[in-house]
Coordinates of C-alpha atoms in Angstrom, one line a residue:
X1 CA -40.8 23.8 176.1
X2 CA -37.0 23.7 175.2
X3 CA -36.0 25.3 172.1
X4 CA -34.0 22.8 170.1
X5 CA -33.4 25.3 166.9
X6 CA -29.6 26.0 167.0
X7 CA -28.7 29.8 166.5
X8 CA -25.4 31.0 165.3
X9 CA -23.2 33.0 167.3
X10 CA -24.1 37.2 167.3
X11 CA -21.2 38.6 165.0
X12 CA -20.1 42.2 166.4
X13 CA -18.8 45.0 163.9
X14 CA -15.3 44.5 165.0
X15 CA -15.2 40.8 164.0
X16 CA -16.2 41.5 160.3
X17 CA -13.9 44.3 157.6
X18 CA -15.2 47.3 157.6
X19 CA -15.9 48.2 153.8
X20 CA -14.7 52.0 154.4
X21 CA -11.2 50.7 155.5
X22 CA -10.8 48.3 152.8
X23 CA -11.3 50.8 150.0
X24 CA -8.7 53.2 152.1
X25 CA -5.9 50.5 151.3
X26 CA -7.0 49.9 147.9
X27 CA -6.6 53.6 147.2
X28 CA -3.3 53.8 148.5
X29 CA -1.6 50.6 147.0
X30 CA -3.3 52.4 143.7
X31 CA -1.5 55.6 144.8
X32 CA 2.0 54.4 145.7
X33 CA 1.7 51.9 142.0
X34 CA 0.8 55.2 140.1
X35 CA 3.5 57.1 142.3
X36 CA 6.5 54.4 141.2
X37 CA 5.5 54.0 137.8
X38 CA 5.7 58.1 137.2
X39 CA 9.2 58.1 139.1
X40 CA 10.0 55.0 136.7
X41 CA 9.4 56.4 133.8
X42 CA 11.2 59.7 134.7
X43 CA 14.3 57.9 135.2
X44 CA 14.2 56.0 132.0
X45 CA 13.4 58.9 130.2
X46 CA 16.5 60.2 131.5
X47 CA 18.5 57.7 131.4
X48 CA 17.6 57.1 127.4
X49 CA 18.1 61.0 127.0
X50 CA 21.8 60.6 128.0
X51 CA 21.6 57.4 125.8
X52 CA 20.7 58.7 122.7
X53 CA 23.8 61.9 123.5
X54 CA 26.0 59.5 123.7
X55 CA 24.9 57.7 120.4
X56 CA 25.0 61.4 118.8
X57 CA 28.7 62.0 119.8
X58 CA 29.8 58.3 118.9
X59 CA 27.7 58.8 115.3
X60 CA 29.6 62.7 114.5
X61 CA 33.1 60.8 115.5
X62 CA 32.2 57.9 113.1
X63 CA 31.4 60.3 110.3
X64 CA 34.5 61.9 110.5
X65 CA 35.9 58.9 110.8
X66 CA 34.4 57.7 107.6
X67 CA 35.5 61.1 106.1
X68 CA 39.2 60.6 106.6
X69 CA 38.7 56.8 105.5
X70 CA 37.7 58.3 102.2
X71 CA 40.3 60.7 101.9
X72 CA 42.7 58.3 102.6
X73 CA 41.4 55.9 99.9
X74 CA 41.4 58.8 97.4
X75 CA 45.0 58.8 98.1
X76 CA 45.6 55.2 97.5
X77 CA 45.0 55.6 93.9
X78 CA 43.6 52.5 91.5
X79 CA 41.9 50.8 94.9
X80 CA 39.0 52.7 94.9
X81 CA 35.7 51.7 92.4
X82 CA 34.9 55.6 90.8
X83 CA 31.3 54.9 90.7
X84 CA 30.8 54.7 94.5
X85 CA 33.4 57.1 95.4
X86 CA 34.2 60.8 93.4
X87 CA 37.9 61.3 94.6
X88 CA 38.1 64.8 93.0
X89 CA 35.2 65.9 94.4
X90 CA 36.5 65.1 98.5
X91 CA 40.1 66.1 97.9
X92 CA 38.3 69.5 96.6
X93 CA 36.2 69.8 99.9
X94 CA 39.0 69.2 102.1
X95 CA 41.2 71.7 100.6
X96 CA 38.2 74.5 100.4
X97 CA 38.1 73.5 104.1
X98 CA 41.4 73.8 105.2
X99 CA 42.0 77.1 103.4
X100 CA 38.6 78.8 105.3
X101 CA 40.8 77.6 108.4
X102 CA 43.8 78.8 107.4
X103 CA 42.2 82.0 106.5
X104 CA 40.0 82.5 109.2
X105 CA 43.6 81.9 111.5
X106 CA 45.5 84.6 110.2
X107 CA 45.1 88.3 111.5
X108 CA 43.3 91.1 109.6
X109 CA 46.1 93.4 108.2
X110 CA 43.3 96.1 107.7
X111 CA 43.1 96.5 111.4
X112 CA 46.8 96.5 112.1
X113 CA 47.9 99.0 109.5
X114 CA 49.1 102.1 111.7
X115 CA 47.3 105.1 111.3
X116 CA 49.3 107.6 113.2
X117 CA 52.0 109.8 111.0
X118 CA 54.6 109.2 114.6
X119 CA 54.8 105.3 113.9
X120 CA 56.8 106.2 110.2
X121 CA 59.4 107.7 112.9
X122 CA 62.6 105.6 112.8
X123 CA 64.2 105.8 116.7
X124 CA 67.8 107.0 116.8
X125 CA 70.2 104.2 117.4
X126 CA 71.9 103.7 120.9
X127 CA 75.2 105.2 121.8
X128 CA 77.9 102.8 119.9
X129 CA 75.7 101.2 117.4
X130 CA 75.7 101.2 114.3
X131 CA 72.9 102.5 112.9
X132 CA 70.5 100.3 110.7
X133 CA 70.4 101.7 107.1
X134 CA 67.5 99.6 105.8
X135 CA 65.2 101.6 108.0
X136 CA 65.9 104.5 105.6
X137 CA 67.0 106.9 108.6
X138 CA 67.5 110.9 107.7
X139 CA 69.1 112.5 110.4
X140 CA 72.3 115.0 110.4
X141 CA 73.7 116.6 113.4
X142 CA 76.1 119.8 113.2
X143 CA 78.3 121.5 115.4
X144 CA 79.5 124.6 115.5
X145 CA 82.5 126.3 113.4
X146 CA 84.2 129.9 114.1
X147 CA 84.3 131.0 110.5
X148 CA 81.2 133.6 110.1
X149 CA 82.4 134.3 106.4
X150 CA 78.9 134.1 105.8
X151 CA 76.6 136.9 107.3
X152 CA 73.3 135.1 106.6
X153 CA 74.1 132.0 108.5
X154 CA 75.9 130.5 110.9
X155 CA 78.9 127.8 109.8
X156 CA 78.7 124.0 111.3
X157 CA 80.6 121.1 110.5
X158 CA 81.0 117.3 111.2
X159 CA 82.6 116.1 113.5
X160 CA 82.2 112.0 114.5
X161 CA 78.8 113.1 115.2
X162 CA 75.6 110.6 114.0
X163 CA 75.0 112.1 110.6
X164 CA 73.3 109.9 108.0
X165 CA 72.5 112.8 105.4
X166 CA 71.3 110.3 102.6
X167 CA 68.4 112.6 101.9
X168 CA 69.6 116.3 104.0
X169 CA 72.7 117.5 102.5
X170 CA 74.6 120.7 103.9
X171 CA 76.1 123.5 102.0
X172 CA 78.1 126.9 103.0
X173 CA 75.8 127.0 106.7
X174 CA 72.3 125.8 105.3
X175 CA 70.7 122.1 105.1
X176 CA 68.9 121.2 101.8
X177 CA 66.4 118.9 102.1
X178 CA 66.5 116.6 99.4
X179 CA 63.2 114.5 99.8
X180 CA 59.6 116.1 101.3
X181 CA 58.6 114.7 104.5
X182 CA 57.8 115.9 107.8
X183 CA 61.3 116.8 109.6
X184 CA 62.3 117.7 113.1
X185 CA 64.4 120.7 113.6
X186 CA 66.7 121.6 116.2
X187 CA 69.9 124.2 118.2
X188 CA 71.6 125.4 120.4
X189 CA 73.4 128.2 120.6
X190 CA 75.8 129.4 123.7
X191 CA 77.1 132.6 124.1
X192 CA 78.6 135.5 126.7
X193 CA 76.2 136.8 128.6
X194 CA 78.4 139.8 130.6
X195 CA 77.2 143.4 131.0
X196 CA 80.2 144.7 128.7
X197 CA 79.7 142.6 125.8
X198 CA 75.7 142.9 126.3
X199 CA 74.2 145.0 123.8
X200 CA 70.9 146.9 124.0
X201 CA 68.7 144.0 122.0
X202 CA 68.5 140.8 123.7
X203 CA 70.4 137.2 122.4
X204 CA 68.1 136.3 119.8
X205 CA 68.6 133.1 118.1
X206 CA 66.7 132.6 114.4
X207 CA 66.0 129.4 112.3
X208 CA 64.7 130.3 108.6
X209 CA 63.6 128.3 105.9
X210 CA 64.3 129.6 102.1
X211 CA 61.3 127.6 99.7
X212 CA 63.0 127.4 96.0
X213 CA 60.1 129.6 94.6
X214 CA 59.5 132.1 97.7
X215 CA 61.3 134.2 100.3
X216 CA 63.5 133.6 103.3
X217 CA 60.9 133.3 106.0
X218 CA 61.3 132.8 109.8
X219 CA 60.1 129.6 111.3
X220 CA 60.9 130.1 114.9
X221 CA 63.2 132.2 117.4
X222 CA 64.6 132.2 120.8
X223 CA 66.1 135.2 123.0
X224 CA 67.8 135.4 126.2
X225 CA 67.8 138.5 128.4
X226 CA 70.1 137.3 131.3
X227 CA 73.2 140.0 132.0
X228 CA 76.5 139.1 133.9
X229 CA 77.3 141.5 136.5
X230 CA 81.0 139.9 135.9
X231 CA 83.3 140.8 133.6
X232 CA 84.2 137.0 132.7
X233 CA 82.1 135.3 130.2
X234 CA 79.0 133.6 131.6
X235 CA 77.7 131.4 129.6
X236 CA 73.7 131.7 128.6
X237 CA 72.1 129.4 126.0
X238 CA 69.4 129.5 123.7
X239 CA 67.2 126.5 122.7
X240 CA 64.7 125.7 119.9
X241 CA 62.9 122.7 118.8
X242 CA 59.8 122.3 116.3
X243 CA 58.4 120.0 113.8
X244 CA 57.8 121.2 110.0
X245 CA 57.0 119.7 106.9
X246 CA 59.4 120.8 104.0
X247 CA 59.2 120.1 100.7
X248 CA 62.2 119.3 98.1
X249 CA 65.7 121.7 97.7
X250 CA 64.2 123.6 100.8
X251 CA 66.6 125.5 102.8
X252 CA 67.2 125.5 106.7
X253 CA 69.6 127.6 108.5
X254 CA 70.1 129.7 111.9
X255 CA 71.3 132.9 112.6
X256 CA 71.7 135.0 115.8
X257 CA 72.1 138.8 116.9
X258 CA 75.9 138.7 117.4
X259 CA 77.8 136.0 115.6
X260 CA 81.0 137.7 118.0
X261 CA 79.5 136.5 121.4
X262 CA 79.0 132.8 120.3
X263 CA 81.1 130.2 121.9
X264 CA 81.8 127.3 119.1
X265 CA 82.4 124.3 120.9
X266 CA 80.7 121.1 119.9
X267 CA 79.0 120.6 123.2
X268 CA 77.3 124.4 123.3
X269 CA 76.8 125.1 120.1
X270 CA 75.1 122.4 117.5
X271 CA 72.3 122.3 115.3
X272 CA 70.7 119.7 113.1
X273 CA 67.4 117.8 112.2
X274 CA 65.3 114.1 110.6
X275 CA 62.9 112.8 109.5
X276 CA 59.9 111.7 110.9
X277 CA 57.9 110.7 108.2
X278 CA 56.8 111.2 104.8
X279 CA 53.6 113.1 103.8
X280 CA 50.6 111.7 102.8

């Protein structure tokens, strides 16, 4: 017999979707939506971070904006309404607020007061100036003088020299200091140096200091042992220096060995001292 029932075609596997591949696509379109929306929402949230910044910055400008608005009303006096605005009050700020600048601006004086006795020191003044008085300089400078009337000191006098003796005065071979302070003393004294002037002792050059209410006493020397085989006078020089404090109608004054052997002119022979500072 012939089979009249009509049957439908076989369907192979790889004519019909394969469930497993389907839900492979589903969870990647699910993926790259989840993906996008976290990438989205990181640039918004960026994007309103630098927003809201911005806002900040316009809103601090506006206030100060407003600020000088209301100062500048509060100058404009009778167009302001007191009961929404106190113009005492602002103008008060402001000023508390500029003198905190002002304040903060200027340099502490506590840490720029000197603290070392040398910076009191006044420097000398330059060959042909004129020296600057208001500084308050003390300085005398002597030169020598051939009359040795006086046994206990050598003589000096003045001669164009740089001598601003406001506060030293001198008197029959010895400087008086008029004001205490700390001082800075100094000589020269040149002299023969041949074998037949040349005693037994050595050249020794003294500078004392008499105290009103005490003794002479000897603040420093200086000798000189070189001999001249020559019968001419060679000149040999002695040289002292030293800082001392001295208080008021002290004395100061040099001697030497042998007054005789001294040679007196202005260049060889000097002597003199200033001030430094004053004592604390």
């Amino acid at each position: 017999m012939i089979n009249t029932f009509s049957q439908s075609p076989t369907m192979y596997p790889t004519q019909q979707g394969s469930p497993l591949s389907i839900m492979k696509i589903t969870l990647w379109m699910f993926t790259i939506c989840v993906l996008g929306q976290i990438i989205g929402t990181c640039i918004f949230g960026v994007y309103f971070h630098k927003k809201l910044d911005k806002i900040e910055d316009e809103m601090a400008l506006n206030e100060d904006y407003l600020f000088l608005r209301r100062i500048q009303k509060c100058l404009k006096r009778g167009t302001v309404d007191p009961t929404l605005l106190n113009c005492k009050e602002v103008i008060a700020k402001f000023r508390s607020l500029i003198s905190e600048v002002t304040q903060s601006d200027q340099p502490d004086e506590s840490h720029e007061k000197p603290t070392d006795e040398r910076t009191n020191s006044v420097p000398a003044p330059r060959i042909g100036e004129e020296p600057n008085t208001s500084k308050k300089v003390v300085a005398i400078h002597l030169v020598g003088d051939k009359d040795n009337s006086n046994k206990e000191a050598l003589q000096w006098q003045q001669k164009s020299y740089l001598t601003l003796q406001n506060e030293i005065t001198y008197t029959n071979g010895k400087l008086r200091i008029e004001t205490p302070g700390v001082y800075y003393i100094y000589s020269q004294v040149s002299f023969c140096a041949n074998s037949t002037q040349f005693q037994k002792a050595p050249f020794v050059q003294y500078i004392y200091r008499k105290q009103s209410d005490g003794p002479v006493k000897l603040l420093i020397k200086g000798a000189s042992t070189i001999i001249s085989s020559t019968a001419n006078c060679a000149l040999q020089s002695t040289q002292l220096g030293a800082m001392f404090t001295f208080g008021k109608n002290d004395l100061v004054f040099v001697n030497v060995t042998d007054p005789a052997r001294v040679n007196y002119s202005p260049e060889f022979t000097y002597f003199g001292m200033f001030k430094l500072g004053d004592t604390s």
